[in-house]
Amino acid sequence: MKPTVAPFPTTRLRRMRQSPALRALARQNVLTPSDFIWPIFVMEGTDAEEPIPSMPGVTRKTVDRAVIAAREAHALGIPAICIFPYTSMDARTEDCALAWSPDNISNQAIRAIKDAVPDIAVMTDIALDPYNINGHDGFVENGQIVNDRTVDALVKMGIAQAEAGADILGPSDMMDGRIGAIRGALESEGHQNVTILSYTAKYASSFYGPFRDAVGASSALTGDKNTYQMDPANSDEALRLVERDLNEGADMIMVKPGMPYLDICRRVKDTFGVPTYAYQVSGEFAMLRAAAQSGWLDGDAVMMESLMCFKRAGCDGILTYFAPEAAKILNG
Ligand code: PBG
């Protein structure tokens, strides 16, 4: 039922906007550092960082530097950090065996961070693309990205991450059946309390370009990801995917990209009411950063506004490369 509202001048909506105090009382949503998951890129080596040209201000870090980043995040009140590996071209193979090696750079980083900063939650990425010679998230056979054999590999990858101490597994591959398969393996192998944040409504988006530079997948990728990631034209399909992933044992679900897909965030939250996250992806970060660097936008202001919009759209949290910068502002 629509409430009746007295007409002007009885109702003057500007009354509640007239001072910071009244605006604070009327404000529906808040943003805090505890809303953030900070994605970081890790690489081999010691005591070094490499800039990523298409993501100004973001670097690839060696594991010891990733530990420093985790300490900083924890001190800022950021509850979780998400690790993405940079794999050198010669370590990428057709069988992707490095993906489930206990000693790959991602698993090294999980162990080092959990050892040094046990209270921060460590999230992972489950997909074959950083290890795959052709840049795809799944195995390629005769030009097709095959589903079921990929799922078996993803399970091995997830178990290796759980064994390294990961708190949150992040399957980002969009194969069918992977959540149930990973959940089943976690249950049977003694990792009942490891959570899954499923990249559930992950679209085949061109906003991932800078990320693919960061993990070195841009030049490796042959073709596109349209046979497994979602069509940007679809909305109902996102709800079917969320229902499916919840039934298979996901604890949290994600919409990705973020800002162009806020309608999906809202539909998912309204329909299911489960912990819902958005990924403000590399291309969104790059757009805002580039405009700020050109002096065309106020960088801090659009960063904070874009993050608040995810809360308004119903998200419980945001994966964002801005996490430490935004947390510093929020902490004063
Ligand atoms: C790969 C993966 C991608 C991102 C996260 N995991 C890229 C892709 O699907 O090609 C994108 C993140 C970003 O753009 O910030 N499994």
Short mmCIF file of N, CA, C and O in Angstrom, two decimals, residues 31-41 55 57-58 61 73 76 78-84 123 197 199 211 254-259 277-286 288-289 299-300 302-311 315-328 330:
data_model
loop_
_atom_site.label_atom_id
_atom_site.label_comp_id
_atom_site.label_asym_id
_atom_site.label_seq_id
_atom_site.Cartn_x
_atom_site.Cartn_y
_atom_site.Cartn_z
N LEU A 31 28.51 2.94 5.59
CA LEU A 31 29.65 2.23 5.01
C LEU A 31 30.72 2.20 6.09
O LEU A 31 31.00 3.22 6.72
N THR A 32 31.29 1.02 6.33
CA THR A 32 32.38 0.92 7.31
C THR A 32 33.48 0.05 6.72
O THR A 32 33.24 -0.71 5.76
N PRO A 33 34.70 0.12 7.30
CA PRO A 33 35.77 -0.74 6.79
C PRO A 33 35.40 -2.23 6.86
O PRO A 33 35.92 -3.04 6.10
N SER A 34 34.47 -2.58 7.75
CA SER A 34 34.09 -4.00 7.85
C SER A 34 33.23 -4.47 6.69
O SER A 34 32.90 -5.65 6.59
N ASP A 35 32.91 -3.57 5.77
CA ASP A 35 32.18 -3.97 4.55
C ASP A 35 33.12 -4.46 3.45
O ASP A 35 32.64 -4.91 2.41
N PHE A 36 34.44 -4.34 3.67
CA PHE A 36 35.34 -4.56 2.53
C PHE A 36 36.06 -5.91 2.55
O PHE A 36 36.49 -6.41 3.59
N ILE A 37 36.23 -6.45 1.34
CA ILE A 37 37.18 -7.54 1.10
C ILE A 37 38.20 -6.95 0.11
O ILE A 37 37.80 -6.41 -0.93
N TRP A 38 39.48 -7.03 0.46
CA TRP A 38 40.51 -6.38 -0.35
C TRP A 38 41.22 -7.41 -1.25
O TRP A 38 41.93 -8.28 -0.73
N PRO A 39 41.03 -7.33 -2.58
CA PRO A 39 41.74 -8.23 -3.47
C PRO A 39 43.19 -7.76 -3.68
O PRO A 39 43.42 -6.58 -3.95
N ILE A 40 44.13 -8.70 -3.55
CA ILE A 40 45.54 -8.36 -3.79
C ILE A 40 46.16 -9.39 -4.76
O ILE A 40 45.67 -10.52 -4.86
N PHE A 41 47.22 -8.97 -5.42
CA PHE A 41 47.90 -9.84 -6.39
C PHE A 41 49.26 -10.25 -5.82
O PHE A 41 50.02 -9.39 -5.37
N MET A 55 46.07 -0.33 -13.63
CA MET A 55 45.44 -0.13 -12.31
C MET A 55 46.35 0.74 -11.45
O MET A 55 46.97 0.25 -10.50
N GLY A 57 48.31 2.61 -8.83
CA GLY A 57 48.25 2.54 -7.37
C GLY A 57 48.15 1.11 -6.86
O GLY A 57 48.34 0.85 -5.67
N VAL A 58 47.85 0.15 -7.74
CA VAL A 58 47.76 -1.26 -7.34
C VAL A 58 49.05 -1.96 -7.81
O VAL A 58 49.55 -1.67 -8.89
N LYS A 61 52.49 -8.12 -5.40
CA LYS A 61 53.36 -8.13 -4.22
C LYS A 61 53.94 -9.52 -4.01
O LYS A 61 53.25 -10.51 -4.21
N ALA A 73 45.66 -4.12 6.50
CA ALA A 73 44.22 -4.28 6.35
C ALA A 73 43.58 -4.55 7.72
O ALA A 73 42.56 -3.95 8.07
N LEU A 76 43.31 -1.57 9.83
CA LEU A 76 42.30 -0.62 9.35
C LEU A 76 40.87 -1.11 9.59
O LEU A 76 39.91 -0.40 9.32
N ILE A 78 39.60 -3.91 8.15
CA ILE A 78 39.11 -4.67 6.98
C ILE A 78 39.13 -6.15 7.35
O ILE A 78 40.18 -6.67 7.72
N PRO A 79 37.98 -6.83 7.27
CA PRO A 79 37.93 -8.21 7.79
C PRO A 79 38.55 -9.28 6.89
O PRO A 79 38.86 -10.37 7.37
N ALA A 80 38.70 -8.99 5.60
CA ALA A 80 39.15 -10.08 4.71
C ALA A 80 40.00 -9.55 3.57
O ALA A 80 39.83 -8.42 3.09
N ILE A 81 40.91 -10.42 3.14
CA ILE A 81 41.80 -10.11 2.02
C ILE A 81 41.64 -11.26 1.03
O ILE A 81 41.39 -12.40 1.44
N CYS A 82 41.70 -10.97 -0.26
CA CYS A 82 41.47 -12.01 -1.27
C CYS A 82 42.71 -12.11 -2.16
O CYS A 82 43.18 -11.08 -2.67
N ILE A 83 43.21 -13.32 -2.33
CA ILE A 83 44.51 -13.50 -3.00
C ILE A 83 44.34 -13.97 -4.44
O ILE A 83 43.65 -14.96 -4.71
N PHE A 84 44.99 -13.26 -5.36
CA PHE A 84 45.05 -13.68 -6.76
C PHE A 84 46.51 -13.86 -7.16
O PHE A 84 47.33 -12.97 -6.91
N MET A 123 40.53 -15.05 1.71
CA MET A 123 39.69 -15.56 0.63
C MET A 123 40.59 -15.94 -0.55
O MET A 123 41.65 -15.35 -0.74
N LEU A 197 32.25 -18.41 -0.82
CA LEU A 197 31.64 -17.20 -1.39
C LEU A 197 31.65 -17.41 -2.90
O LEU A 197 32.68 -17.26 -3.56
N TYR A 199 31.17 -16.93 -6.76
CA TYR A 199 30.96 -15.96 -7.84
C TYR A 199 29.76 -16.50 -8.62
O TYR A 199 29.92 -17.25 -9.58
N PHE A 211 42.34 -6.50 -14.76
CA PHE A 211 42.65 -7.68 -13.93
C PHE A 211 43.44 -8.70 -14.74
O PHE A 211 44.40 -9.30 -14.26
N MET A 254 27.91 -13.78 -4.80
CA MET A 254 28.47 -12.55 -5.35
C MET A 254 27.85 -12.20 -6.70
O MET A 254 27.52 -13.09 -7.48
N VAL A 255 27.73 -10.89 -6.92
CA VAL A 255 27.37 -10.35 -8.22
C VAL A 255 28.61 -9.63 -8.75
O VAL A 255 29.26 -8.89 -8.04
N LYS A 256 28.92 -9.85 -10.03
CA LYS A 256 30.15 -9.31 -10.60
C LYS A 256 29.98 -9.09 -12.08
O LYS A 256 29.51 -10.00 -12.76
N PRO A 257 30.38 -7.93 -12.64
CA PRO A 257 30.86 -6.71 -11.99
C PRO A 257 29.85 -6.09 -11.02
O PRO A 257 28.78 -6.65 -10.80
N GLY A 258 30.23 -4.91 -10.50
CA GLY A 258 29.42 -4.28 -9.48
C GLY A 258 28.54 -3.16 -9.99
O GLY A 258 27.33 -3.32 -10.17
N MET A 259 29.14 -2.01 -10.23
CA MET A 259 28.36 -0.80 -10.47
C MET A 259 27.37 -0.90 -11.65
O MET A 259 26.26 -0.42 -11.52
N TYR A 277 27.34 -10.09 -1.89
CA TYR A 277 28.52 -9.24 -2.11
C TYR A 277 28.59 -8.84 -3.57
O TYR A 277 28.13 -9.57 -4.45
N ALA A 278 29.17 -7.67 -3.80
CA ALA A 278 29.42 -7.24 -5.17
C ALA A 278 30.92 -7.09 -5.34
O ALA A 278 31.64 -6.78 -4.38
N TYR A 279 31.39 -7.33 -6.55
CA TYR A 279 32.81 -7.12 -6.86
C TYR A 279 32.91 -5.87 -7.72
O TYR A 279 32.44 -5.84 -8.85
N GLN A 280 33.47 -4.80 -7.12
CA GLN A 280 33.78 -3.60 -7.90
C GLN A 280 35.07 -3.94 -8.65
O GLN A 280 36.15 -3.89 -8.09
N VAL A 281 34.92 -4.32 -9.91
CA VAL A 281 36.03 -4.98 -10.60
C VAL A 281 37.08 -3.99 -11.11
O VAL A 281 36.91 -2.77 -11.04
N SER A 282 38.14 -4.58 -11.66
CA SER A 282 39.31 -3.81 -12.08
C SER A 282 38.96 -2.67 -13.04
O SER A 282 39.51 -1.57 -12.93
N GLY A 283 38.05 -2.93 -13.98
CA GLY A 283 37.70 -1.89 -14.96
C GLY A 283 36.95 -0.73 -14.33
O GLY A 283 37.10 0.42 -14.74
N GLU A 284 36.16 -1.03 -13.31
CA GLU A 284 35.45 0.03 -12.58
C GLU A 284 36.48 0.88 -11.82
O GLU A 284 36.41 2.11 -11.81
N PHE A 285 37.40 0.19 -11.17
CA PHE A 285 38.49 0.88 -10.45
C PHE A 285 39.27 1.76 -11.42
O PHE A 285 39.53 2.94 -11.15
N ALA A 286 39.64 1.18 -12.58
CA ALA A 286 40.48 1.91 -13.54
C ALA A 286 39.77 3.16 -14.07
O ALA A 286 40.39 4.21 -14.24
N LEU A 288 37.43 5.01 -12.57
CA LEU A 288 37.36 6.06 -11.55
C LEU A 288 38.74 6.66 -11.33
O LEU A 288 38.91 7.87 -11.22
N ARG A 289 39.77 5.79 -11.28
CA ARG A 289 41.13 6.25 -11.04
C ARG A 289 41.63 7.15 -12.18
O ARG A 289 42.22 8.20 -11.94
N GLY A 299 38.46 12.13 -6.99
CA GLY A 299 38.71 10.71 -6.79
C GLY A 299 38.17 10.17 -5.48
O GLY A 299 37.50 9.13 -5.46
N ASP A 300 38.46 10.84 -4.36
CA ASP A 300 37.98 10.35 -3.06
C ASP A 300 36.46 10.34 -3.01
O ASP A 300 35.83 9.41 -2.52
N VAL A 302 34.19 10.19 -5.48
CA VAL A 302 33.49 9.16 -6.28
C VAL A 302 33.78 7.76 -5.75
O VAL A 302 32.94 6.86 -5.84
N MET A 303 34.97 7.58 -5.16
CA MET A 303 35.26 6.29 -4.52
C MET A 303 34.25 6.01 -3.41
O MET A 303 33.60 4.95 -3.39
N MET A 304 34.08 6.97 -2.50
CA MET A 304 33.17 6.76 -1.38
C MET A 304 31.70 6.63 -1.85
O MET A 304 30.97 5.79 -1.35
N GLU A 305 31.33 7.44 -2.82
CA GLU A 305 29.95 7.39 -3.33
C GLU A 305 29.68 6.03 -3.99
O GLU A 305 28.65 5.40 -3.75
N SER A 306 30.64 5.56 -4.80
CA SER A 306 30.42 4.29 -5.49
C SER A 306 30.30 3.14 -4.48
O SER A 306 29.48 2.24 -4.66
N LEU A 307 31.07 3.20 -3.42
CA LEU A 307 31.02 2.13 -2.41
C LEU A 307 29.70 2.16 -1.63
O LEU A 307 29.08 1.13 -1.38
N MET A 308 29.27 3.36 -1.27
CA MET A 308 27.99 3.49 -0.56
C MET A 308 26.83 2.94 -1.41
O MET A 308 25.89 2.33 -0.89
N CYS A 309 26.91 3.14 -2.73
CA CYS A 309 25.82 2.70 -3.60
C CYS A 309 25.61 1.18 -3.54
O CYS A 309 24.50 0.69 -3.70
N PHE A 310 26.70 0.44 -3.27
CA PHE A 310 26.55 -1.01 -3.13
C PHE A 310 25.73 -1.35 -1.89
O PHE A 310 24.91 -2.27 -1.91
N LYS A 311 25.94 -0.59 -0.82
CA LYS A 311 25.17 -0.83 0.40
C LYS A 311 23.69 -0.52 0.13
O LYS A 311 22.80 -1.27 0.51
N CYS A 315 23.80 -4.79 -0.85
CA CYS A 315 24.96 -5.65 -0.60
C CYS A 315 25.40 -5.58 0.86
O CYS A 315 25.32 -4.54 1.49
N ASP A 316 25.89 -6.72 1.35
CA ASP A 316 26.45 -6.77 2.71
C ASP A 316 27.92 -6.39 2.70
O ASP A 316 28.48 -6.08 3.76
N GLY A 317 28.55 -6.44 1.55
CA GLY A 317 29.95 -6.09 1.48
C GLY A 317 30.40 -5.98 0.03
O GLY A 317 29.64 -6.30 -0.89
N ILE A 318 31.64 -5.50 -0.13
CA ILE A 318 32.15 -5.18 -1.46
C ILE A 318 33.59 -5.65 -1.58
O ILE A 318 34.42 -5.35 -0.71
N LEU A 319 33.89 -6.38 -2.65
CA LEU A 319 35.29 -6.62 -2.98
C LEU A 319 35.77 -5.41 -3.76
O LEU A 319 35.19 -5.08 -4.81
N THR A 320 36.78 -4.72 -3.25
CA THR A 320 37.21 -3.49 -3.91
C THR A 320 38.70 -3.24 -3.72
O THR A 320 39.24 -3.43 -2.63
N TYR A 321 39.33 -2.82 -4.83
CA TYR A 321 40.76 -2.45 -4.77
C TYR A 321 40.95 -1.16 -3.98
O TYR A 321 42.07 -0.82 -3.62
N PHE A 322 39.85 -0.44 -3.73
CA PHE A 322 39.93 0.80 -2.95
C PHE A 322 39.94 0.53 -1.45
O PHE A 322 40.01 1.48 -0.66
N ALA A 323 39.82 -0.74 -1.02
CA ALA A 323 39.57 -1.03 0.40
C ALA A 323 40.47 -0.24 1.37
O ALA A 323 39.95 0.43 2.27
N PRO A 324 41.81 -0.29 1.23
CA PRO A 324 42.60 0.43 2.24
C PRO A 324 42.42 1.95 2.18
O PRO A 324 42.33 2.60 3.22
N GLU A 325 42.33 2.49 0.97
CA GLU A 325 42.16 3.95 0.84
C GLU A 325 40.84 4.39 1.45
O GLU A 325 40.77 5.40 2.17
N ALA A 326 39.77 3.65 1.14
CA ALA A 326 38.45 4.01 1.65
C ALA A 326 38.40 3.82 3.17
O ALA A 326 37.81 4.64 3.88
N ALA A 327 39.04 2.76 3.67
CA ALA A 327 39.04 2.51 5.12
C ALA A 327 39.75 3.64 5.85
O ALA A 327 39.32 4.07 6.93
N LYS A 328 40.85 4.14 5.25
CA LYS A 328 41.56 5.26 5.90
C LYS A 328 40.66 6.47 6.02
O LYS A 328 40.63 7.13 7.07
N LEU A 330 37.34 6.45 6.10
CA LEU A 330 36.27 6.15 7.04
C LEU A 330 36.76 6.19 8.49
O LEU A 330 36.02 6.55 9.40
#
